[in-house]
Short mmCIF file of C-alpha atoms in Angstrom, two decimals:
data_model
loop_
_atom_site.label_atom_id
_atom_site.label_comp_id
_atom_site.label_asym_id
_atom_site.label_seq_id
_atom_site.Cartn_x
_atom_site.Cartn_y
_atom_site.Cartn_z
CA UNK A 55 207.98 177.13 75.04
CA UNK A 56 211.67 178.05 74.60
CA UNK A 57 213.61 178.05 77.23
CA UNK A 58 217.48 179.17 77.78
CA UNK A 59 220.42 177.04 77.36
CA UNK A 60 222.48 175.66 79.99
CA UNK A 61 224.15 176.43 82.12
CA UNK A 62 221.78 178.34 83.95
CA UNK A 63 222.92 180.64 86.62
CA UNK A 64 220.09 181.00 89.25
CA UNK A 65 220.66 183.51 92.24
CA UNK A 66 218.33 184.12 95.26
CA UNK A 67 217.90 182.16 98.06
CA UNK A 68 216.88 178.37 99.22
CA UNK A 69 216.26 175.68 101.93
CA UNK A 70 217.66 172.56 101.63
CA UNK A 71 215.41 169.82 104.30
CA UNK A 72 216.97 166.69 104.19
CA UNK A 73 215.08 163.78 106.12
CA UNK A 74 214.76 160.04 106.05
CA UNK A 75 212.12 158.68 104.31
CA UNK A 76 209.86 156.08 104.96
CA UNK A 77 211.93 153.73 103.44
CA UNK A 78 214.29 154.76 105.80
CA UNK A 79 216.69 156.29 102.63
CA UNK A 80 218.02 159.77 102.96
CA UNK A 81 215.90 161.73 100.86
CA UNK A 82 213.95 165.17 101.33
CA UNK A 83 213.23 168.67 99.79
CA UNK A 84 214.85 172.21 98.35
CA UNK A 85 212.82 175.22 98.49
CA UNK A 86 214.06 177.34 96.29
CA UNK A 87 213.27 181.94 95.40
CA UNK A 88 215.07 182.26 92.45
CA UNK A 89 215.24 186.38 91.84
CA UNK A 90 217.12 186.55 89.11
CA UNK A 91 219.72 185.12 86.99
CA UNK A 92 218.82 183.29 83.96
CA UNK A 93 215.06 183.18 85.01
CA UNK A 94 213.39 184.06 87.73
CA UNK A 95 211.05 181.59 89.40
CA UNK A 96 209.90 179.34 92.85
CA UNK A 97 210.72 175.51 92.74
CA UNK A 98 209.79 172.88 95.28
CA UNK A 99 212.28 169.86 94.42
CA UNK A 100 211.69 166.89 96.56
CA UNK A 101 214.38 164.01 96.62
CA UNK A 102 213.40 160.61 97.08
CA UNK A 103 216.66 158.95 97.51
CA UNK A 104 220.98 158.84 96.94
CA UNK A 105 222.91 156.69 94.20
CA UNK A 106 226.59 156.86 94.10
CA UNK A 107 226.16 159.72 91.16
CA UNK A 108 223.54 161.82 92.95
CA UNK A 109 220.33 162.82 94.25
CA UNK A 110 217.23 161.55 92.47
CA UNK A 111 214.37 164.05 91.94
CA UNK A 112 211.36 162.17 92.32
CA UNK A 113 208.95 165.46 92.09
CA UNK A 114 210.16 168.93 90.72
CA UNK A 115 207.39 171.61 90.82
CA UNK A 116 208.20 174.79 88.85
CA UNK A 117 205.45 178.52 88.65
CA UNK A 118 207.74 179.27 84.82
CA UNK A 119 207.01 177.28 81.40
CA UNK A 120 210.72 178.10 80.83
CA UNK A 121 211.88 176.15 84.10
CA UNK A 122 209.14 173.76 82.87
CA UNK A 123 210.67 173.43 79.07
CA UNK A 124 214.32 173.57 80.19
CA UNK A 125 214.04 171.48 83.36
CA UNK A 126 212.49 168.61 81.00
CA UNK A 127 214.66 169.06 77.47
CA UNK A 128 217.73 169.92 79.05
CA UNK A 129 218.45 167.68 82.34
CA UNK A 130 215.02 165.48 82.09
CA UNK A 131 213.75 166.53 85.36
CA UNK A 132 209.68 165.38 85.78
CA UNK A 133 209.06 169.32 86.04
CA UNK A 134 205.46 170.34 86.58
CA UNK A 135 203.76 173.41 86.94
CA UNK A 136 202.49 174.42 90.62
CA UNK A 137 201.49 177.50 92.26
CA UNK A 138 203.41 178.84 95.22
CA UNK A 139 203.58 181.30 98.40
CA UNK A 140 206.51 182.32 99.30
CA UNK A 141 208.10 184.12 102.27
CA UNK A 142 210.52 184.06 104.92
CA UNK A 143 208.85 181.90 107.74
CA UNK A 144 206.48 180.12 104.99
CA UNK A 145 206.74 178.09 101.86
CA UNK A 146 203.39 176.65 99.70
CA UNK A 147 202.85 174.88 97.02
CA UNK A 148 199.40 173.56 95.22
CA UNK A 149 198.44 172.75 92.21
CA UNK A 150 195.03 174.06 91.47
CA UNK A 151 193.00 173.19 94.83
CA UNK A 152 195.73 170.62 95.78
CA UNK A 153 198.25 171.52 98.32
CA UNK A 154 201.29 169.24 97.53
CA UNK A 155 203.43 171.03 100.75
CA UNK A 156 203.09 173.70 103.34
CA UNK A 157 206.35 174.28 105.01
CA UNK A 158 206.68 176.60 108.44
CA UNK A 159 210.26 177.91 108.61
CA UNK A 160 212.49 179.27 111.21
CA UNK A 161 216.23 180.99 110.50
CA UNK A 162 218.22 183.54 110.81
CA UNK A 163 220.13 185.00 107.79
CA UNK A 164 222.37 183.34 106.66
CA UNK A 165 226.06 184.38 107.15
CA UNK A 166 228.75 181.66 106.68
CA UNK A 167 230.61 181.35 103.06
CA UNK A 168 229.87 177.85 101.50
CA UNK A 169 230.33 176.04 98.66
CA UNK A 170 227.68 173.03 97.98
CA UNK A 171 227.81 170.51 95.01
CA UNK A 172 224.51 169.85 94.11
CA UNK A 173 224.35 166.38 92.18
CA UNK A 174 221.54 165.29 90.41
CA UNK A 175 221.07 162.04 88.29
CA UNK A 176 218.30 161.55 85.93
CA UNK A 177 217.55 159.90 82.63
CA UNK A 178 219.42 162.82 80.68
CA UNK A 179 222.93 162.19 82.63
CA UNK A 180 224.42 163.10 85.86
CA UNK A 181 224.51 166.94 86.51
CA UNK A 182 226.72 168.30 89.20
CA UNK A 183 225.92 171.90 89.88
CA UNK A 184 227.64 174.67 92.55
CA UNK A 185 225.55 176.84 94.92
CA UNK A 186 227.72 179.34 96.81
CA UNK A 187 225.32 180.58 100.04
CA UNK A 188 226.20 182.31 103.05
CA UNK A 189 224.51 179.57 105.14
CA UNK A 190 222.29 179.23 108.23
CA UNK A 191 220.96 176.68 110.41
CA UNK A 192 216.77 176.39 110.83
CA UNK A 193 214.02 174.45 111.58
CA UNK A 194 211.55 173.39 108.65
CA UNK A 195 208.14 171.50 109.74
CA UNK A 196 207.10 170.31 106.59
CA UNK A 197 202.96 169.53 106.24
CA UNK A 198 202.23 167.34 103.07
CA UNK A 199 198.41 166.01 102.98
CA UNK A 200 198.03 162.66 101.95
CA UNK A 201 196.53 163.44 98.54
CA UNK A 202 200.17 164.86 97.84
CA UNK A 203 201.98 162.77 95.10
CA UNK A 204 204.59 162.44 97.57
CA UNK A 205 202.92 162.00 100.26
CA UNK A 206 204.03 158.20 100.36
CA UNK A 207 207.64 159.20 101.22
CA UNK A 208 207.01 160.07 104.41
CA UNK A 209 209.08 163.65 104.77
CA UNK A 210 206.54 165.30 106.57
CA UNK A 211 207.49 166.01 110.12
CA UNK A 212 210.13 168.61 111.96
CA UNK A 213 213.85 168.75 110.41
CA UNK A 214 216.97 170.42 110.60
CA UNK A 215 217.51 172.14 107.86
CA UNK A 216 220.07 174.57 105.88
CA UNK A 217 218.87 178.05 105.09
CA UNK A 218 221.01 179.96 102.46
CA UNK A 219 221.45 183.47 101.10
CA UNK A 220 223.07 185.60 98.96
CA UNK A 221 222.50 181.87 96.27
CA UNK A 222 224.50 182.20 93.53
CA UNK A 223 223.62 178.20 91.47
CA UNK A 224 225.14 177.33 88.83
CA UNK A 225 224.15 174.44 86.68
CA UNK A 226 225.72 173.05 83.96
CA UNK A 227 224.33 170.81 80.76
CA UNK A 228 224.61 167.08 82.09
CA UNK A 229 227.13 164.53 81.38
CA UNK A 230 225.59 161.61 79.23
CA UNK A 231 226.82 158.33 80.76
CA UNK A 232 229.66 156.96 79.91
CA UNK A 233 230.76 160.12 77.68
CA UNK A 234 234.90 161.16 78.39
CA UNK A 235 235.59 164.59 79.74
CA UNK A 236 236.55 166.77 76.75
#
């Protein structure tokens, strides 16, 4: 399926639910409601752990064969296609009969201006994307069964998390290792 080139500008909103995984590494998950922009789609991303360059997706669930295309060609994300529920105070995602996460959410709107970089690392090159939010604390209790891929990582559990709307994201081609800045 075609998708669009980078950079993609996504806009909507997002929670980002960091937490320590079972091997103790920083890790955890971005719900995302992408409304418009250059598509329009949900995306559960979960993060298994830091390197020095940036976050590394272990699991990236997309509901758009663009995403799906794009997220793979472009920035070689393991993108897969999931279903999802989506609203204010919950957050699904299954694949067929196969819930990978259920997340119960509590926050208020979001209204403090900031800027995040949002580094990601993956076999394509090192990525490092903006999202502008007007940001919010909350409270994520994140349910992931055991038959979830990730399940192993240990996330699941109550965490403080960062709600943000108004999400302007922008992210840009990567930048193959060891390539100069033009």
């Amino acid at each position: 399926m075609p998708h669009p080139p980078a950079p993609w500008q996504l806009n909507g909103e997002l929670i980002v639910v960091p937490a320590f995984t079972a091997g103790r590494q920083l890790g955890g998950v971005m719900l995302a409601h992408y409304t418009s922009g250059t598509l329009a789609y949900d995306e559960l991303i979960v993060f298994s752990h830091p390197t020095t360059r940036g976050m590394v997706v272990s699991h990236i669930y997309v509901d758009d064969e663009q995403s799906l295309s794009g997220g793979r060609e472009i920035w070689g994300l393991p993108k897969e296609l999931a279903q999802f529920e989506y609203g204010r105070r919950t957050f699904s995602a299954r694949q067929g009969d196969r819930t990978l996460l259920h997340a119960r959410i509590r926050r208020r709107r979001g209204r403090v201006p900031l800027v995040l970089p949002t580094p990601i690392t993956s076999a394509a090159g090192d990525t490092i994307g903006r999202a502008r939010i007007k940001a919010a604390p909350a409270l994520v209790e994140l349910q992931i069964p055991e038959t979830s891929p990730f399940a192993h990582l240990g996330l699941e559990g109550r965490h403080l998390a960062l709600a943000g709307d108004e999400l302007q994201l922008h992210m840009p081609a990567p930048r193959v290792r060891g390539a100069s800045a033009p």
